[in-house]
């Protein structure tokens, strides 16, 4: 991609962001194609992270910080705090725990002692199909609460997301995971949820949180807490199932 080539040609201190109006060649996890129609906020951001830093030692955390930044971009606006936008581990943006309206994809390249990270994120701002969008949630909230919150624009939310992400990275670099986890848990959809391990008849486990490296922690009775890897397991939150491959 253009941004992938550009990122090595720019001076170190300069950030890079690409904003797409619509996209037809996007990549998702596991080789999925990511289509982005008009009305979707879609962006790719390049950041550099030193290997010997809190985040450099915990690169999987970046997708969580980006998901959190998208949610915060909306819910940190005065009046919009109760819009039901949430984070689904490891890399989705949800309306409550009901419906996906965005996602995050991170790829990293280590050059000498610096990670060059490309962050792609997209979320539905103004297109009600095929799922739901942020402005639908705002309209629904206005109707239920008698408020008059204005719809938001994709450009505004991309700018806010990047600003919030920069702050979250600063806090993480200074304080590590504990600097950001309370906020992440406030917005994630998994608190107190039960899952089945391995298959639908498998043992029950409770979701506890995420560990220091960003992997999911589950507690199986009599077994203690174990971490579950998002790529080594197919993890279907909607069916409440964790399947080790």
Short mmCIF file of C-alpha atoms in Angstrom, two decimals:
data_model
loop_
_atom_site.label_atom_id
_atom_site.label_comp_id
_atom_site.label_asym_id
_atom_site.label_seq_id
_atom_site.Cartn_x
_atom_site.Cartn_y
_atom_site.Cartn_z
CA UNK A 1 0.00 0.00 0.00
CA UNK A 2 1.07 3.60 -0.50
CA UNK A 3 1.28 4.37 3.20
CA UNK A 4 3.29 1.20 3.82
CA UNK A 5 5.92 2.44 1.35
CA UNK A 6 5.82 6.06 2.54
CA UNK A 7 6.38 5.31 6.21
CA UNK A 8 10.09 4.58 5.76
CA UNK A 9 10.75 7.74 3.72
CA UNK A 10 9.65 10.32 6.26
CA UNK A 11 11.64 12.00 9.02
CA UNK A 12 11.43 10.18 12.38
CA UNK A 13 9.35 12.81 14.19
CA UNK A 14 6.75 13.15 11.47
CA UNK A 15 3.51 11.21 11.83
CA UNK A 16 1.57 9.97 8.83
CA UNK A 17 -2.15 9.43 8.38
CA UNK A 18 -4.18 8.40 5.35
CA UNK A 19 -7.94 8.92 5.29
CA UNK A 20 -10.05 7.00 2.77
CA UNK A 21 -13.43 8.21 1.58
CA UNK A 22 -14.24 4.72 0.42
CA UNK A 23 -12.15 1.61 0.13
CA UNK A 24 -12.47 -1.54 -1.95
CA UNK A 25 -9.16 -3.32 -1.35
CA UNK A 26 -9.01 -3.26 2.45
CA UNK A 27 -7.59 -6.17 4.41
CA UNK A 28 -9.16 -7.65 7.53
CA UNK A 29 -8.00 -10.32 9.96
CA UNK A 30 -7.27 -13.76 8.59
CA UNK A 31 -7.27 -12.59 4.97
CA UNK A 32 -10.80 -11.19 5.07
CA UNK A 33 -11.56 -8.33 2.71
CA UNK A 34 -12.58 -5.08 4.40
CA UNK A 35 -14.98 -3.04 2.27
CA UNK A 36 -15.70 0.51 3.37
CA UNK A 37 -18.58 2.36 1.81
CA UNK A 38 -19.14 6.11 1.98
CA UNK A 39 -20.22 7.12 5.51
CA UNK A 40 -17.54 4.98 7.15
CA UNK A 41 -14.65 6.68 8.95
CA UNK A 42 -11.62 4.88 7.60
CA UNK A 43 -8.04 5.68 8.31
CA UNK A 44 -4.52 4.28 8.43
CA UNK A 45 -2.03 5.79 10.88
CA UNK A 46 1.70 5.21 11.13
CA UNK A 47 3.40 5.37 14.54
CA UNK A 48 6.89 4.48 15.75
CA UNK A 49 7.36 2.71 19.07
CA UNK A 50 10.79 2.04 20.62
CA UNK A 51 11.35 -1.68 21.22
CA UNK A 52 12.69 -1.02 24.74
CA UNK A 53 9.58 0.77 26.01
CA UNK A 54 6.48 -0.34 27.89
CA UNK A 55 4.47 -0.59 24.66
CA UNK A 56 7.37 -1.92 22.59
CA UNK A 57 7.45 -4.93 24.93
CA UNK A 58 3.66 -5.39 24.62
CA UNK A 59 2.83 -4.72 20.97
CA UNK A 60 -0.49 -6.73 21.08
CA UNK A 61 -1.83 -3.97 23.35
CA UNK A 62 -1.86 -1.47 20.51
CA UNK A 63 -5.09 -2.84 19.00
CA UNK A 64 -6.78 -2.43 22.42
CA UNK A 65 -5.56 1.16 22.73
CA UNK A 66 -6.91 1.98 19.26
CA UNK A 67 -10.31 0.36 19.96
CA UNK A 68 -10.48 2.31 23.22
CA UNK A 69 -9.49 5.54 21.42
CA UNK A 70 -12.39 5.16 18.95
CA UNK A 71 -14.90 4.68 21.78
CA UNK A 72 -13.38 7.53 23.80
CA UNK A 73 -13.44 9.81 20.73
CA UNK A 74 -17.24 9.74 20.98
CA UNK A 75 -17.83 9.21 24.69
CA UNK A 76 -15.43 11.95 25.86
CA UNK A 77 -17.53 14.63 24.13
CA UNK A 78 -19.67 16.45 26.72
CA UNK A 79 -23.23 15.11 26.45
CA UNK A 80 -22.18 11.97 24.54
CA UNK A 81 -20.85 10.03 27.55
CA UNK A 82 -23.76 7.56 27.59
CA UNK A 83 -23.82 6.68 23.88
CA UNK A 84 -23.57 2.86 23.99
CA UNK A 85 -20.37 2.48 22.03
CA UNK A 86 -18.14 -0.28 23.43
CA UNK A 87 -14.98 -2.31 22.91
CA UNK A 88 -15.01 -6.02 22.05
CA UNK A 89 -11.75 -7.89 22.61
CA UNK A 90 -9.47 -8.13 20.72
CA UNK A 91 -10.17 -5.51 18.05
CA UNK A 92 -13.82 -4.62 17.43
CA UNK A 93 -16.04 -1.62 18.14
CA UNK A 94 -19.60 -2.54 19.17
CA UNK A 95 -23.00 -1.04 19.82
CA UNK A 96 -23.56 -2.36 23.35
CA UNK A 97 -22.87 -6.12 23.07
CA UNK A 98 -25.30 -6.41 20.17
CA UNK A 99 -23.76 -5.32 16.91
CA UNK A 100 -20.38 -4.60 15.36
CA UNK A 101 -19.86 -1.16 13.87
CA UNK A 102 -16.11 -0.98 13.49
CA UNK A 103 -12.78 -2.69 13.78
CA UNK A 104 -9.03 -2.26 14.07
CA UNK A 105 -6.16 -3.98 12.27
CA UNK A 106 -2.53 -3.52 13.32
CA UNK A 107 0.61 -4.62 11.50
CA UNK A 108 4.14 -4.03 12.77
CA UNK A 109 7.66 -4.17 11.36
CA UNK A 110 10.72 -4.13 13.64
CA UNK A 111 13.65 -2.20 12.18
CA UNK A 112 16.71 -2.18 14.43
CA UNK A 113 15.21 -1.07 17.78
CA UNK A 114 12.02 0.62 16.53
CA UNK A 115 8.64 -0.87 15.73
CA UNK A 116 6.98 0.79 12.74
CA UNK A 117 3.29 0.24 13.29
CA UNK A 118 0.54 0.64 10.71
CA UNK A 119 -2.87 0.98 12.33
CA UNK A 120 -5.96 0.64 10.19
CA UNK A 121 -9.28 1.47 11.79
CA UNK A 122 -12.76 1.91 10.40
CA UNK A 123 -16.16 2.53 11.94
CA UNK A 124 -19.62 3.33 10.64
CA UNK A 125 -20.44 6.97 11.31
CA UNK A 126 -23.23 7.76 8.90
CA UNK A 127 -24.21 4.60 7.03
CA UNK A 128 -27.01 2.56 8.57
CA UNK A 129 -26.34 -0.44 6.32
CA UNK A 130 -25.35 -3.21 6.62
CA UNK A 131 -25.33 -2.92 10.42
CA UNK A 132 -25.72 0.29 12.40
CA UNK A 133 -23.77 3.52 12.71
CA UNK A 134 -22.76 6.02 15.38
CA UNK A 135 -25.25 8.65 14.21
CA UNK A 136 -28.06 6.06 14.51
CA UNK A 137 -27.02 5.55 18.15
CA UNK A 138 -27.07 9.31 18.72
CA UNK A 139 -30.54 9.64 17.14
CA UNK A 140 -31.80 6.72 19.25
CA UNK A 141 -30.35 8.33 22.39
CA UNK A 142 -31.99 11.69 21.56
CA UNK A 143 -35.34 9.99 21.08
CA UNK A 144 -35.11 8.04 24.36
CA UNK A 145 -33.60 10.80 26.52
CA UNK A 146 -35.22 13.89 24.98
CA UNK A 147 -31.78 15.35 24.18
CA UNK A 148 -30.71 17.19 21.04
CA UNK A 149 -27.20 15.87 20.45
CA UNK A 150 -25.88 16.71 16.99
CA UNK A 151 -24.75 13.99 14.56
CA UNK A 152 -20.96 13.64 14.29
CA UNK A 153 -18.79 13.70 11.17
CA UNK A 154 -16.27 11.05 10.12
CA UNK A 155 -13.47 13.66 9.86
CA UNK A 156 -14.10 14.96 13.37
CA UNK A 157 -14.09 11.42 14.82
CA UNK A 158 -10.91 10.37 12.99
CA UNK A 159 -9.14 13.49 14.33
CA UNK A 160 -10.44 12.87 17.84
CA UNK A 161 -9.46 9.18 17.70
CA UNK A 162 -5.87 9.99 16.74
CA UNK A 163 -5.63 12.67 19.47
CA UNK A 164 -6.99 10.27 22.13
CA UNK A 165 -4.69 7.49 20.88
CA UNK A 166 -1.63 9.72 21.28
CA UNK A 167 -2.64 10.43 24.88
CA UNK A 168 -3.29 6.73 25.63
CA UNK A 169 0.13 5.79 24.22
CA UNK A 170 1.80 8.45 26.39
CA UNK A 171 0.04 7.14 29.51
CA UNK A 172 0.90 3.52 28.61
CA UNK A 173 4.57 4.38 28.05
CA UNK A 174 4.69 6.08 31.42
CA UNK A 175 2.59 3.72 33.57
CA UNK A 176 2.25 0.46 31.62
CA UNK A 177 -1.00 -1.52 31.25
CA UNK A 178 -2.43 -0.36 34.59
CA UNK A 179 -2.49 3.21 33.32
CA UNK A 180 -5.14 2.37 30.70
CA UNK A 181 -6.91 -0.82 31.84
CA UNK A 182 -9.47 0.82 34.17
CA UNK A 183 -10.73 2.90 31.25
CA UNK A 184 -10.65 -0.11 28.89
CA UNK A 185 -12.72 -2.22 31.30
CA UNK A 186 -15.21 0.61 31.70
CA UNK A 187 -16.06 0.32 28.02
CA UNK A 188 -15.56 -3.34 27.21
CA UNK A 189 -18.50 -5.74 26.76
CA UNK A 190 -17.10 -8.77 28.59
CA UNK A 191 -17.33 -7.98 32.31
CA UNK A 192 -18.59 -11.00 34.23
CA UNK A 193 -19.39 -12.95 31.04
CA UNK A 194 -19.10 -16.73 30.88
CA UNK A 195 -17.56 -18.64 28.00
CA UNK A 196 -17.15 -22.29 27.07
CA UNK A 197 -13.63 -23.58 26.51
CA UNK A 198 -12.82 -25.71 23.46
CA UNK A 199 -16.34 -26.61 22.30
CA UNK A 200 -20.00 -26.06 23.11
CA UNK A 201 -19.95 -28.90 25.65
CA UNK A 202 -16.62 -27.75 27.09
CA UNK A 203 -15.94 -26.51 30.62
CA UNK A 204 -17.35 -23.14 31.70
CA UNK A 205 -14.96 -20.30 32.38
CA UNK A 206 -15.40 -16.70 33.47
CA UNK A 207 -13.73 -13.82 31.67
CA UNK A 208 -11.47 -12.12 34.19
CA UNK A 209 -9.75 -9.41 32.16
CA UNK A 210 -6.69 -9.08 29.98
CA UNK A 211 -3.15 -9.85 31.06
CA UNK A 212 -0.04 -7.67 30.85
CA UNK A 213 0.42 -8.53 27.17
CA UNK A 214 -3.16 -7.90 26.08
CA UNK A 215 -4.29 -11.54 25.95
CA UNK A 216 -7.65 -12.54 27.41
CA UNK A 217 -7.65 -14.10 30.88
CA UNK A 218 -10.26 -16.70 31.77
CA UNK A 219 -10.90 -18.49 35.05
CA UNK A 220 -11.95 -22.12 34.91
CA UNK A 221 -13.22 -23.49 38.21
CA UNK A 222 -10.57 -25.51 40.01
CA UNK A 223 -7.98 -24.56 37.38
CA UNK A 224 -7.09 -20.95 38.16
CA UNK A 225 -6.61 -18.20 35.59
CA UNK A 226 -5.15 -18.82 32.13
CA UNK A 227 -4.45 -16.51 29.20
CA UNK A 228 -6.05 -17.08 25.81
CA UNK A 229 -4.24 -16.02 22.65
CA UNK A 230 -6.40 -14.29 20.00
CA UNK A 231 -4.52 -15.77 17.03
CA UNK A 232 -3.80 -19.24 18.40
CA UNK A 233 -7.48 -19.63 19.20
CA UNK A 234 -10.57 -18.97 17.23
CA UNK A 235 -12.57 -16.98 19.69
CA UNK A 236 -16.26 -16.45 19.05
CA UNK A 237 -17.65 -14.07 21.65
CA UNK A 238 -21.10 -14.15 20.11
CA UNK A 239 -21.32 -17.90 20.67
CA UNK A 240 -19.37 -17.51 23.93
CA UNK A 241 -16.85 -20.06 22.81
CA UNK A 242 -13.08 -20.31 22.97
CA UNK A 243 -11.54 -22.96 20.73
CA UNK A 244 -7.80 -23.71 21.02
CA UNK A 245 -6.56 -24.62 17.52
#
